[in-house]
Coordinates of C-alpha atoms and ligand atoms in Angstrom, one line a residue:
X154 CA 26.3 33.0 35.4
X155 CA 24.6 29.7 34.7
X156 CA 23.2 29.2 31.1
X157 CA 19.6 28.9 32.8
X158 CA 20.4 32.7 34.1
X159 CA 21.9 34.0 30.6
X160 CA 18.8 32.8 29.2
X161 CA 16.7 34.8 31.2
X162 CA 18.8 37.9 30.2
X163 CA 17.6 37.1 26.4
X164 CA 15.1 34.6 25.4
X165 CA 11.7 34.6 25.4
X166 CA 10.0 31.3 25.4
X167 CA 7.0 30.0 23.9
X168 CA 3.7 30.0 25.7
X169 CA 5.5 31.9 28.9
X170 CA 4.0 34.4 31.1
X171 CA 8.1 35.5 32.3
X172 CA 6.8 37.8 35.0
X173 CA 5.3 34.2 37.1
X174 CA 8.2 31.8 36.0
X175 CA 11.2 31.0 37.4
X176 CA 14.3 30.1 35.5
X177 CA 14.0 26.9 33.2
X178 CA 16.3 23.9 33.0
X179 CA 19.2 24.6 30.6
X180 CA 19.6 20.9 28.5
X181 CA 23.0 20.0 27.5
X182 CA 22.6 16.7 26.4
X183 CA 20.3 13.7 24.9
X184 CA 20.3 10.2 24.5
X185 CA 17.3 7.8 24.0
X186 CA 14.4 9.1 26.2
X187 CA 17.1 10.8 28.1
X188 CA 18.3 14.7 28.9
X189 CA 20.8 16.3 30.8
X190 CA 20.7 19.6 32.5
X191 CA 24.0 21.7 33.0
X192 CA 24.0 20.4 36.4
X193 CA 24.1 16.8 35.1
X194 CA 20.4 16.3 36.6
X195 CA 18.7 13.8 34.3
X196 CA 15.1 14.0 32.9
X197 CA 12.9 11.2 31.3
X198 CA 11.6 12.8 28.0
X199 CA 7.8 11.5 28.7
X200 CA 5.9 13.4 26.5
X201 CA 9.1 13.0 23.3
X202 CA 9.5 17.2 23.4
X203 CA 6.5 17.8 22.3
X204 CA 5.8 15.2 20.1
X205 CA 8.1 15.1 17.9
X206 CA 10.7 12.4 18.9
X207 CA 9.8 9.1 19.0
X208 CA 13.2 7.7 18.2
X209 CA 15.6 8.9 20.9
X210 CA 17.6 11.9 21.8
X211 CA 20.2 12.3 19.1
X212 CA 19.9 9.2 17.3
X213 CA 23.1 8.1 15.6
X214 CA 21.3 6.9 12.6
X215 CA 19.4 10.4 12.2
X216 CA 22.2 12.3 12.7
X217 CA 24.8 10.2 10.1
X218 CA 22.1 10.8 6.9
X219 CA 21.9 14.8 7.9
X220 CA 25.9 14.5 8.0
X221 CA 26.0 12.0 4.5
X222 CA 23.7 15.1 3.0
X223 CA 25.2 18.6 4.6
X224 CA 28.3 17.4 3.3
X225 CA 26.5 16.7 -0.6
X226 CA 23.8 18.6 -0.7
X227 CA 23.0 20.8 2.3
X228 CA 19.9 22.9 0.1
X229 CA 18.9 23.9 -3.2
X230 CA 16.0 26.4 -3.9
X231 CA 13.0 24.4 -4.7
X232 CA 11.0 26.8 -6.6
X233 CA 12.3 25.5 -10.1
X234 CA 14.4 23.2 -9.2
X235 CA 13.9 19.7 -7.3
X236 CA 16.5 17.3 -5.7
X237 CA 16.8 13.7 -5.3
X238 CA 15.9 13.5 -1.9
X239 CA 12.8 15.4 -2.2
X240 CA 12.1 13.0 -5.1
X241 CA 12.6 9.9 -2.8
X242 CA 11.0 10.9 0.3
X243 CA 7.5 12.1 -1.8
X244 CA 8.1 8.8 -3.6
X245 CA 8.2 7.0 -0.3
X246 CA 5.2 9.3 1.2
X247 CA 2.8 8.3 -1.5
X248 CA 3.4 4.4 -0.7
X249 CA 2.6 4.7 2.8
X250 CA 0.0 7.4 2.9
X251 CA -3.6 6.3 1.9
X252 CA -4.0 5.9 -1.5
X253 CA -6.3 8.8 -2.4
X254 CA -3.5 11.0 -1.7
X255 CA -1.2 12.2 -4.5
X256 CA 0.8 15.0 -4.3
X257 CA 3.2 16.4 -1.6
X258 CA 4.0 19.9 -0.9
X259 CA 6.4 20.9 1.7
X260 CA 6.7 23.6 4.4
X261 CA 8.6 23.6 7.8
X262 CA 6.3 22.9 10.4
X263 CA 2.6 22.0 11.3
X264 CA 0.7 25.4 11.4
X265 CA 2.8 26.4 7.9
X266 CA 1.3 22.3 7.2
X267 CA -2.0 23.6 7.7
X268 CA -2.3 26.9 6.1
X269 CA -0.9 25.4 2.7
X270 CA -3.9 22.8 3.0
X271 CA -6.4 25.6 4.3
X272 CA -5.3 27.5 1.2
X273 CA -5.4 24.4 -1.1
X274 CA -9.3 24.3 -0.1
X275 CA -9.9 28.0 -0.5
X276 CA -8.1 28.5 -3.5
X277 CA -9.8 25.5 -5.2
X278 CA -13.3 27.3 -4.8
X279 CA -11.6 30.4 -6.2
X280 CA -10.2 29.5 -8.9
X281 CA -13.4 27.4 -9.9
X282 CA -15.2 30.8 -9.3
X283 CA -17.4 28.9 -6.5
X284 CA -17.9 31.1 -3.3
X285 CA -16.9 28.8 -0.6
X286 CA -15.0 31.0 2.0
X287 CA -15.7 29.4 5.6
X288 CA -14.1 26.2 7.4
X289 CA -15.6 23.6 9.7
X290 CA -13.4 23.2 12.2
X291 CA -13.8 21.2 16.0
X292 CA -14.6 22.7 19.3
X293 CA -11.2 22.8 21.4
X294 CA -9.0 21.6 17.9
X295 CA -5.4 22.6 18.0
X296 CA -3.8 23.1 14.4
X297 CA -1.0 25.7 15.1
X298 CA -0.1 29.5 15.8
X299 CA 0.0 31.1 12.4
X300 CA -3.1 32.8 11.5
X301 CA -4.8 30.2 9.0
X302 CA -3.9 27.7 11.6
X303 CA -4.9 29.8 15.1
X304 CA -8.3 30.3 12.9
X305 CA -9.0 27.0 12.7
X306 CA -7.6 26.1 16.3
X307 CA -10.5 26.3 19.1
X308 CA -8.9 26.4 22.4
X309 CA -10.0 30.4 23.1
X310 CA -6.9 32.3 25.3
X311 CA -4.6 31.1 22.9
X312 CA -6.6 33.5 19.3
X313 CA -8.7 35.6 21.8
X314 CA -6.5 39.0 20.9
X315 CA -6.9 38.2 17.2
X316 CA -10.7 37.1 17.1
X317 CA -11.4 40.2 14.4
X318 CA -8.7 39.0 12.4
X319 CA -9.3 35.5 11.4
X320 CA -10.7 33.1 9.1
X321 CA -14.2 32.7 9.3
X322 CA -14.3 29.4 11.4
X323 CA -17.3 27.5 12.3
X324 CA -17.3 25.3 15.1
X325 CA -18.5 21.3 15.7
X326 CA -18.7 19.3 18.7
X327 CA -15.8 16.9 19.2
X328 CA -17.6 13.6 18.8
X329 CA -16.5 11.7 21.8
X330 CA -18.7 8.7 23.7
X331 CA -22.2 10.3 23.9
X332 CA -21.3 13.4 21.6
X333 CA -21.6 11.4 18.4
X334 CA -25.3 12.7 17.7
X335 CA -25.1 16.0 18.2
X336 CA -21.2 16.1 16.2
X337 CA -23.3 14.8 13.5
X338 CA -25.9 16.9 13.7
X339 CA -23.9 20.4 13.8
X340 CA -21.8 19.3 11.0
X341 CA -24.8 18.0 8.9
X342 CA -26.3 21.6 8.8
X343 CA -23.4 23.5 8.2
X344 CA -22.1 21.2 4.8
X345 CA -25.9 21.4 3.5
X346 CA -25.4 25.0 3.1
X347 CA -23.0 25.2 0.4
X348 CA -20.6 28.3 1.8
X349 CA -18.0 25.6 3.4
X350 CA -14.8 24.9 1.9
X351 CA -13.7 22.6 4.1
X352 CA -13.4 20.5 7.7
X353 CA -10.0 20.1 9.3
X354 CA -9.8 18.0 12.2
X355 CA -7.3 15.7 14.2
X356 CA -8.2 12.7 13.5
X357 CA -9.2 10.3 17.0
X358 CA -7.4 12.4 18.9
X359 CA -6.8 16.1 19.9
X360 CA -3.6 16.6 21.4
X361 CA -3.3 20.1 22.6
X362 CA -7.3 19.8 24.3
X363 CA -5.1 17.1 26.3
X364 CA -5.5 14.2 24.3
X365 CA -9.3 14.3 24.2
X366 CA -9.8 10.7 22.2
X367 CA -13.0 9.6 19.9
X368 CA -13.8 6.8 17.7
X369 CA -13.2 6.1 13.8
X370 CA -16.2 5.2 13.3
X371 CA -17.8 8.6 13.9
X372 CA -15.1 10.6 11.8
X373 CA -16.0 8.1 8.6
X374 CA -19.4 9.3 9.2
X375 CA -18.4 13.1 9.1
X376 CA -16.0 12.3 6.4
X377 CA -19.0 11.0 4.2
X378 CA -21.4 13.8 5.2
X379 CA -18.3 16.0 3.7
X380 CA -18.0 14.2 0.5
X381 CA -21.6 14.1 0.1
X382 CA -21.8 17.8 -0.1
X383 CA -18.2 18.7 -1.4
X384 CA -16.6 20.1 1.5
X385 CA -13.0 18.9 1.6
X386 CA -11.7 17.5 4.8
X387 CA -8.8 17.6 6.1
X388 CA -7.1 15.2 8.4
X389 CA -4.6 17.4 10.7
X390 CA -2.0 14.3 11.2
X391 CA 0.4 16.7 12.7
X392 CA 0.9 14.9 16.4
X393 CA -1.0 11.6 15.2
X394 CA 1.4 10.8 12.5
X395 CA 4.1 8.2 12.4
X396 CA 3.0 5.7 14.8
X397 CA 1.4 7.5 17.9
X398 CA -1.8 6.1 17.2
X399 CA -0.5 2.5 17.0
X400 CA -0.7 2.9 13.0
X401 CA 1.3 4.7 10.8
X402 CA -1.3 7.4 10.7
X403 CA -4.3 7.7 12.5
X404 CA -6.5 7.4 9.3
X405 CA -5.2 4.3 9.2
X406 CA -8.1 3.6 11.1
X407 CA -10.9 5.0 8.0
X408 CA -12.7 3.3 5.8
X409 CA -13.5 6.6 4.4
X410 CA -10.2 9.0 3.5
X411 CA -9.8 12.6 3.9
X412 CA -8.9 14.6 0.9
X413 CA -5.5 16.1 2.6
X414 CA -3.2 15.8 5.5
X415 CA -0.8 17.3 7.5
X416 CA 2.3 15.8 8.8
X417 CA 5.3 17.4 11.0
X418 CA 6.4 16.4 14.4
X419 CA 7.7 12.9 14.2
X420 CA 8.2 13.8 9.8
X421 CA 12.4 14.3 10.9
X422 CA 12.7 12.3 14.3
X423 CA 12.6 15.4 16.2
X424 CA 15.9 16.8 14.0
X425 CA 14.9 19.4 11.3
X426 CA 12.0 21.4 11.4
X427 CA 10.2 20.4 8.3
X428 CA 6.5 19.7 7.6
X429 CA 4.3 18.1 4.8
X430 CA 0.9 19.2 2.9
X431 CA -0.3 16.3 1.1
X432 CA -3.1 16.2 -1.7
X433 CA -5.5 13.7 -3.7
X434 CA -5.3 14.2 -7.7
X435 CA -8.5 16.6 -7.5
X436 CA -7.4 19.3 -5.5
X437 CA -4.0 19.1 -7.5
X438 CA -6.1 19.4 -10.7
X439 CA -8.1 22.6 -9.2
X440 CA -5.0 24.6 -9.7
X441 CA -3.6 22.5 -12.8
X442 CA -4.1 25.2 -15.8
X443 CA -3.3 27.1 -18.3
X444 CA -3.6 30.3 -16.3
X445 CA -0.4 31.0 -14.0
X446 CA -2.7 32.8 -11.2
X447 CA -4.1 29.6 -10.8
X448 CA -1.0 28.5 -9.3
X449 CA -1.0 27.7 -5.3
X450 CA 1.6 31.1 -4.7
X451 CA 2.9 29.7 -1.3
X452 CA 6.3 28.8 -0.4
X453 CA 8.9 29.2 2.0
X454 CA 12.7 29.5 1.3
X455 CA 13.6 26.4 3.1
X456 CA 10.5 24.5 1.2
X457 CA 12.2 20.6 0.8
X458 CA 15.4 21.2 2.2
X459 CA 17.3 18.5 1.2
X460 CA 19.0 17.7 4.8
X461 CA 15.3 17.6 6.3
X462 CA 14.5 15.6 3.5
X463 CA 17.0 12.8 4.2
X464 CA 16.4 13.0 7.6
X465 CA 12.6 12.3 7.6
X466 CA 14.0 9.7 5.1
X467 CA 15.9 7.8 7.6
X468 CA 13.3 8.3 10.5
X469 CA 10.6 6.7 8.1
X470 CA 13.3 3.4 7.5
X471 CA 14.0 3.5 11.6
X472 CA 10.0 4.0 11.7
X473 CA 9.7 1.1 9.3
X474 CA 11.9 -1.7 11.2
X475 CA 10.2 -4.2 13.2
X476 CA 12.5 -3.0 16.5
X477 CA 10.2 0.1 16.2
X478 CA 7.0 -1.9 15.9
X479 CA 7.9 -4.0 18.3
X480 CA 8.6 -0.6 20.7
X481 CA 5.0 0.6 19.7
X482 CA 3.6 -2.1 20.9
X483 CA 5.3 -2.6 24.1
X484 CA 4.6 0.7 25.0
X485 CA 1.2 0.6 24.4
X486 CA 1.1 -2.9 26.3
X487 CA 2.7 -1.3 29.3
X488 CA 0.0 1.5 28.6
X489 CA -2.8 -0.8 29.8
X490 CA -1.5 -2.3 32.3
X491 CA -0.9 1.3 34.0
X492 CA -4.5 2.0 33.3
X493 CA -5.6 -1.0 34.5
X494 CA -3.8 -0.1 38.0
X495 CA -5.1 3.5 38.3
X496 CA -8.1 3.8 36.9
X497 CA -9.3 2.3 40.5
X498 CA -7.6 5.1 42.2
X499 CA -10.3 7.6 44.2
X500 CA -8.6 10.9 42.4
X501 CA -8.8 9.7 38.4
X502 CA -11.8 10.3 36.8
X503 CA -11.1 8.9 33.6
X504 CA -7.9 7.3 31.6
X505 CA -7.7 6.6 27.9
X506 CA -4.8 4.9 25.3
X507 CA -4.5 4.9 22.1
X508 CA -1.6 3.4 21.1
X509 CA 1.4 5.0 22.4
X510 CA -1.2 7.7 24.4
X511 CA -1.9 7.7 27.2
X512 CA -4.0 10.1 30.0
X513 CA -5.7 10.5 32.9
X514 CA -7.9 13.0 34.1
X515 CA -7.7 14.2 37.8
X516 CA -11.2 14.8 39.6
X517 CA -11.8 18.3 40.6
X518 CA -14.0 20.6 42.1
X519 CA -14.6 23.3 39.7
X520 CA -13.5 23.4 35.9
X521 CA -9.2 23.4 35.8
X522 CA -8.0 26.0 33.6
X523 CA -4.9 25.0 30.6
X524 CA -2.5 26.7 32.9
X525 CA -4.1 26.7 36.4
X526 CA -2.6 25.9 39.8
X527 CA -3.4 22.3 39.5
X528 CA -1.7 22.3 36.4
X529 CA 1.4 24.0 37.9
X530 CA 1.8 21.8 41.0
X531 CA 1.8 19.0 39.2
X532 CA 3.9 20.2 36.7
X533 CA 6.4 21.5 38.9
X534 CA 6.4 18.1 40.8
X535 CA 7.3 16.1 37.6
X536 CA 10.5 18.2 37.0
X537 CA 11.5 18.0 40.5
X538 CA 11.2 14.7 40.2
X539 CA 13.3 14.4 36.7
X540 CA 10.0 13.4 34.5
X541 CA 9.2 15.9 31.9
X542 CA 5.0 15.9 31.3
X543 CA 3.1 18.9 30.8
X544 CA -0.3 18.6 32.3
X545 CA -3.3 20.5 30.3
X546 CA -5.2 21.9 33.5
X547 CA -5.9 18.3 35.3
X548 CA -5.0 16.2 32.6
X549 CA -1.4 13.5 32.6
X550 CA -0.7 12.7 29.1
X551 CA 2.1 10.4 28.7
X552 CA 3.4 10.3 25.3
X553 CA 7.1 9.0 25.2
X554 CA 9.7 8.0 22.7
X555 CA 9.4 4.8 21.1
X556 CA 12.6 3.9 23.0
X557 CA 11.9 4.3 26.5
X558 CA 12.9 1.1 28.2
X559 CA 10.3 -0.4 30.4
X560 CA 12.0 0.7 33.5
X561 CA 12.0 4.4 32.7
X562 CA 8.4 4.0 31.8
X563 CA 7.7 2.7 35.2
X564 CA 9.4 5.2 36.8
X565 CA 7.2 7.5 34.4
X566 CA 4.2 5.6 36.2
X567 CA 5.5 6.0 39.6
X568 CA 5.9 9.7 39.7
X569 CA 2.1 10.1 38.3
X570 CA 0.7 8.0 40.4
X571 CA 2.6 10.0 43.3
X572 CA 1.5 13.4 41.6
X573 CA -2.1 11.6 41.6
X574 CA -1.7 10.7 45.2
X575 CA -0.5 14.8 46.2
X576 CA -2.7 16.4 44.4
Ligands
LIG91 C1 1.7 20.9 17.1 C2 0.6 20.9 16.2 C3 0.4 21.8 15.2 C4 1.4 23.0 15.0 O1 2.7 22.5 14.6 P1 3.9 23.6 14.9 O2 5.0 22.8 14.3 O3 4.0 23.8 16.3 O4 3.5 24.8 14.1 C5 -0.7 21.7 14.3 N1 -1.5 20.7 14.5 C6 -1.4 19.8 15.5 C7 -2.5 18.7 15.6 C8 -0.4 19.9 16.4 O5 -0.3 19.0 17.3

């Protein structure tokens, strides 16, 4: 039996219908934007697995600070004790992060990220004995699968079965080109009413909705509404952090800073699952008393494992060296030029980059659903043709390593422009 037939003896896979899928490529290997399938097929990692490694397929430099620590320090419990790598990498957080923020709690991955900051907001109103019990959240936002998360995440088929269970969530527009007004307006009557806690968004751009991209300017604006009216907001950083943007995070781009943020993906290099809350002084101080049920009582038993710790610490230096700039900007470089050359072509509607993003949007007839037959073709004709993208219904992302040489990116090109040619 192959492993990709063992597989479908016992896994079940994320996001999968099994009953309408065949069997899935069984990876052996990685190297740069690189991946080997037991049959020694190669695939160009085009979209990083899922985010989350812009560095390259087991990176030597990654890998030798998770040895240095497994074989010092592979985990201590966090809850009354702390570590010197937890100690470092906070340390090394707050220099880079902006400078409102403060404190750093850790979890393991985004949607735990954005239930401790949902519950940092909540709880704050509690324990000041305010009633603020709702969230502002966008239309078609993506912040995770837990239930604080799925709450606050807007893209329908993936919550509908638990609508009577959630969060009470309101909804805004996204405020792309055009939208700006009306964003405003929605979110201007909902923070005047004084039963919001606070906004979460991904800032500039919203990944799972398929990369759906709007301007700074617009989100300083909400940002200040929010502050005017003490809702806290919340910058989901999850996919945007660590360089995808172009900047180190995507509210690099404010003038005005959210009051917390959520990092994961890209936190480790794509090694250990690990994810970061981060806070300004004031939310800190909302739980800072002499009453222990003030406390924020959330934790997990893997909270600041050392060995992710020293990983994300060695991703940040790789992050750091001008190598990796240099990459982010080549890639983005390459980025335009691509969009230059198809944005004439009859079957594209649309294309947009930021930074190392970049999409296009397929004209259709009707609306495409997430997982429709458009979305399948062309996803199907990417692995056939060794590229690994997934499409969200008719709309190419490419969002690759930071390592991808310039002819794998080309051949990245080619097969969409193909795909956009089929289709
Ligand atoms: C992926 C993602 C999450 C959820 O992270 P997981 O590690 O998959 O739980 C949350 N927010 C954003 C913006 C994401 O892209």
């Amino acid at each position: 039996m192959t492993l990709s037939e063992k597989d479908q003896l016992y896994n079940w896979h994320p996001y999968t219908q099994h009953k309408t899928i065949g069997l899935l490529p069984a990876i052996v290997k990685g190297e740069g934007a690189l991946l080997w399938d037991e049959h020694d097929k190669i695939y160009i990692d085009a979209i990083a697995s899922w985010w989350v490694n812009p560095f390259g397929h087991a990176n030597k430099v990654i890998a030798d600070a998770i040895y240095q620590q497994l074989t010092t320090l592979e985990h201590v419990l966090f809850g009354g004790f702390t570590h010197d790598k937890a100690v470092a990498l906070s340390e090394k957080l707050i220099s880079i992060l902006p400078s409102n923020q403060h404190k750093i709690f850790y979890s393991d991955n985004g949607s735990t990220a954005v239930e401790v900051a949902l519950k940092g907001a909540l709880q704050y109103y509690y324990n000041k004995g305010e009633k603020r019990t709702k969230v502002i959240a966008f239309e078609d936002a993506f912040h995770g699968d837990t239930f604080g998360a799925m709450a606050a995440s807007g893209i329908t088929f993936y919550t509908e079965a638990f609508r009577g269970s959630l969060l009470e969530v309101v909804r805004v527009p996204v405020p792309t080109a055009g939208n700006e007004a009306r964003a405003l307006d929605a979110l201007q009557r909902l923070v005047t009413t004084g039963e919001y806690a606070a906004f979460i968004f991904e800032p500039l751009v919203l990944g799972a909705a398929g990369m759906v991209m709007y301007q700074p300017e617009v989100l300083d604006q909400m940002i200040a509404l929010c502050q005017q009216h003490q809702v806290f907001t919340i910058a989901d950083e999850v996919m945007t952090g660590f360089g995808k943007t172009g900047k180190t995070f995507a509210t690099d781009y404010l003038v005005n800073k959210p009051d917390m943020m959520c990092l994961s993906k890209a936190l480790t290099g794509g090694t250990i699952p690990m994810a970061i809350t981060t806070f300004t002084q004031e939310v800190f101080d909302g739980f800072y008393s002499d009453d222990t049920n003030k406390a924020l009582f959330h934790g997990h038993t893997f909270t600041a494992n050392p060995t992710g710790c020293a990983a994300a610490l060695a991703s940040i230096r790789l992050f750091e060296t001008p190598e990796m700039q240099d990459n982010i900007a080549r890639v983005n470089a390459q980025h335009l030029a691509f969009q230059n050359r198809i944005s004439q072509h009859p079957k594209v509607k649309t294309t947009r980059v930021l930074g190392v993003i970049f999409a296009l949007e397929i004209k259709t007839e009707g609306e495409e659903s997430y997982y429709g037959t458009m979305r399948n073709k062309l996803y199907n004709f990417f692995i056939e043709n060794g590229v690994i993208l997934r499409p969200v219904g008719n709309i190419v992302y490419i969002l690759p390593p930071y390592v991808i040489t310039d002819e794998q990116l080309e051949k990245v090109y080619r097969i969409v422009e193909q795909a956009v040619d089929m289709i």
